[in-house]
Amino acid sequence: LFVELPDPLNIPLNEYGLTLTVWFDFFGYFTNIVIIYTAVKNGLGGDSANTGCYDRIALLDLPECVEANCVILEPDHSGGSTLVRTLVKYLQKIKGPLKFNARVVDVNQQKVFYMKEVCFEDVLITKLCEMK
């Protein structure tokens, strides 16, 4: 069986000259548990988005029907940002698209300076087919 997750979503924050990226990965072999990563980078996409932006992070406000167990901040020196990794359970409880707010926070000021509703049409399994 082949399992495919949604493509990463890049959201340009034009007024701040930043790009917010949200993407998914599976947690081991458990198809009901995923990791949602977020990163905020300088620039508005492409190669320019790889310059350092360690003082801004994106936190997720997920629906109450899912369980977000773990948020870990990971400096990603090769990618030029601080990754936020959120372990999420029970996405199968969501009927329809997954909608949540991503809050971009200035770590130094401990202040939210941007909030955006994010929507993924299909989250957990978008394609299931037999590999030959």
Short mmCIF file of C-alpha atoms in Angstrom, two decimals:
data_model
loop_
_atom_site.label_atom_id
_atom_site.label_comp_id
_atom_site.label_asym_id
_atom_site.label_seq_id
_atom_site.Cartn_x
_atom_site.Cartn_y
_atom_site.Cartn_z
CA LEU A 1 0.00 0.00 0.00
CA PHE A 2 1.15 3.48 -0.83
CA VAL A 3 0.17 6.35 1.44
CA GLU A 4 0.47 9.97 0.34
CA LEU A 5 0.19 13.05 2.52
CA PRO A 6 -0.81 16.53 1.33
CA ASP A 7 1.76 18.73 -0.36
CA PRO A 8 3.39 21.39 1.83
CA LEU A 9 1.55 24.68 1.95
CA ASN A 10 3.60 27.89 1.55
CA ILE A 11 1.84 31.03 2.74
CA PRO A 12 3.53 34.34 1.85
CA LEU A 13 3.27 36.96 4.58
CA ASN A 14 3.81 39.86 2.19
CA GLU A 15 3.56 42.66 4.72
CA TYR A 16 6.36 41.09 6.81
CA GLY A 17 8.56 39.70 4.01
CA LEU A 18 8.19 36.17 5.44
CA THR A 19 6.94 32.78 4.30
CA LEU A 20 5.01 30.39 6.55
CA THR A 21 5.31 26.72 5.55
CA VAL A 22 3.08 23.94 6.92
CA TRP A 23 3.64 20.26 6.09
CA PHE A 24 2.80 16.77 7.35
CA ASP A 25 4.67 13.56 8.07
CA PHE A 26 3.64 10.23 9.56
CA PHE A 27 4.71 9.26 13.05
CA GLY A 28 6.23 5.80 12.59
CA TYR A 29 3.83 3.21 11.26
CA PHE A 30 0.75 4.67 12.92
CA THR A 31 -1.58 6.04 10.25
CA ASN A 32 -3.80 7.73 12.85
CA ILE A 33 -0.91 9.84 14.20
CA VAL A 34 0.80 12.54 12.17
CA ILE A 35 3.34 15.24 12.77
CA ILE A 36 2.51 18.72 11.54
CA TYR A 37 5.60 20.86 10.99
CA THR A 38 5.62 24.63 10.70
CA ALA A 39 8.47 26.96 9.80
CA VAL A 40 8.70 30.71 9.27
CA LYS A 41 11.44 31.89 6.90
CA ASN A 42 12.65 35.26 5.67
CA GLY A 43 11.71 35.98 2.07
CA LEU A 44 8.61 35.28 0.05
CA GLY A 45 9.42 31.84 -1.32
CA GLY A 46 12.08 30.26 -3.46
CA ASP A 47 15.73 30.40 -2.46
CA SER A 48 15.36 33.77 -0.74
CA ALA A 49 13.24 32.08 1.94
CA ASN A 50 16.29 30.23 3.25
CA THR A 51 17.89 33.06 5.20
CA GLY A 52 17.82 32.96 9.00
CA CYS A 53 14.57 33.63 10.83
CA TYR A 54 15.03 31.98 14.22
CA ASP A 55 13.05 34.52 16.25
CA ARG A 56 9.66 33.73 14.72
CA ILE A 57 7.66 30.52 15.07
CA ALA A 58 4.21 29.35 13.97
CA LEU A 59 1.95 27.66 16.52
CA LEU A 60 -1.24 25.80 15.61
CA ASP A 61 -4.75 26.13 17.06
CA LEU A 62 -6.19 22.74 16.09
CA PRO A 63 -9.84 21.62 16.39
CA GLU A 64 -10.86 20.27 19.80
CA CYS A 65 -11.73 16.82 18.41
CA VAL A 66 -8.04 16.07 17.74
CA GLU A 67 -5.33 15.66 20.34
CA ALA A 68 -2.13 17.66 19.97
CA ASN A 69 0.28 16.01 22.40
CA CYS A 70 3.66 17.47 21.79
CA VAL A 71 5.15 20.70 20.55
CA ILE A 72 8.92 20.70 20.15
CA LEU A 73 10.98 23.64 18.95
CA GLU A 74 13.90 22.58 16.77
CA PRO A 75 16.43 25.08 15.36
CA ASP A 76 16.99 24.14 11.71
CA HIS A 77 20.28 25.81 10.87
CA SER A 78 20.40 24.34 7.36
CA GLY A 79 16.93 25.67 6.54
CA GLY A 80 17.33 28.98 8.36
CA SER A 81 14.32 28.74 10.68
CA THR A 82 13.01 27.26 13.89
CA LEU A 83 10.80 24.25 13.21
CA VAL A 84 7.76 23.60 15.36
CA ARG A 85 6.77 19.95 15.46
CA THR A 86 3.26 19.11 16.67
CA LEU A 87 2.25 15.47 17.21
CA VAL A 88 -1.44 15.07 16.35
CA LYS A 89 -3.80 12.14 17.03
CA TYR A 90 -7.36 11.38 15.92
CA LEU A 91 -7.42 13.23 12.61
CA GLN A 92 -9.87 10.56 11.43
CA LYS A 93 -12.51 12.28 13.62
CA ILE A 94 -12.52 15.22 11.25
CA LYS A 95 -15.15 14.94 8.54
CA GLY A 96 -14.22 17.17 5.63
CA PRO A 97 -11.28 19.55 5.36
CA LEU A 98 -8.95 20.23 8.28
CA LYS A 99 -9.12 23.92 9.22
CA PHE A 100 -7.00 25.52 11.91
CA ASN A 101 -5.35 28.80 12.79
CA ALA A 102 -1.61 29.25 12.48
CA ARG A 103 -0.32 31.95 14.83
CA VAL A 104 3.04 33.48 13.93
CA VAL A 105 4.80 34.54 17.13
CA ASP A 106 7.79 36.80 17.69
CA VAL A 107 9.78 34.76 20.23
CA ASN A 108 11.69 37.75 21.62
CA GLN A 109 8.57 39.83 22.28
CA GLN A 110 6.38 36.78 23.06
CA LYS A 111 3.68 38.31 20.92
CA VAL A 112 1.45 37.06 18.10
CA PHE A 113 1.89 39.36 15.12
CA TYR A 114 0.08 37.39 12.41
CA MET A 115 -2.73 34.82 12.34
CA LYS A 116 -3.98 32.90 9.31
CA GLU A 117 -6.64 30.24 8.88
CA VAL A 118 -5.10 27.25 7.13
CA CYS A 119 -7.17 24.65 5.29
CA PHE A 120 -6.11 21.23 4.01
CA GLU A 121 -8.76 19.43 1.96
CA ASP A 122 -7.55 15.87 2.66
CA VAL A 123 -5.11 15.26 5.46
CA LEU A 124 -4.51 11.73 6.57
CA ILE A 125 -4.57 9.56 3.46
CA THR A 126 -5.03 11.18 0.08
CA LYS A 127 -4.19 8.19 -2.05
CA LEU A 128 -4.29 4.47 -1.30
CA CYS A 129 -3.22 2.06 -4.01
CA GLU A 130 -1.46 -1.26 -4.29
CA MET A 131 2.22 -1.16 -5.25
CA LYS A 132 3.39 -3.84 -7.70
#
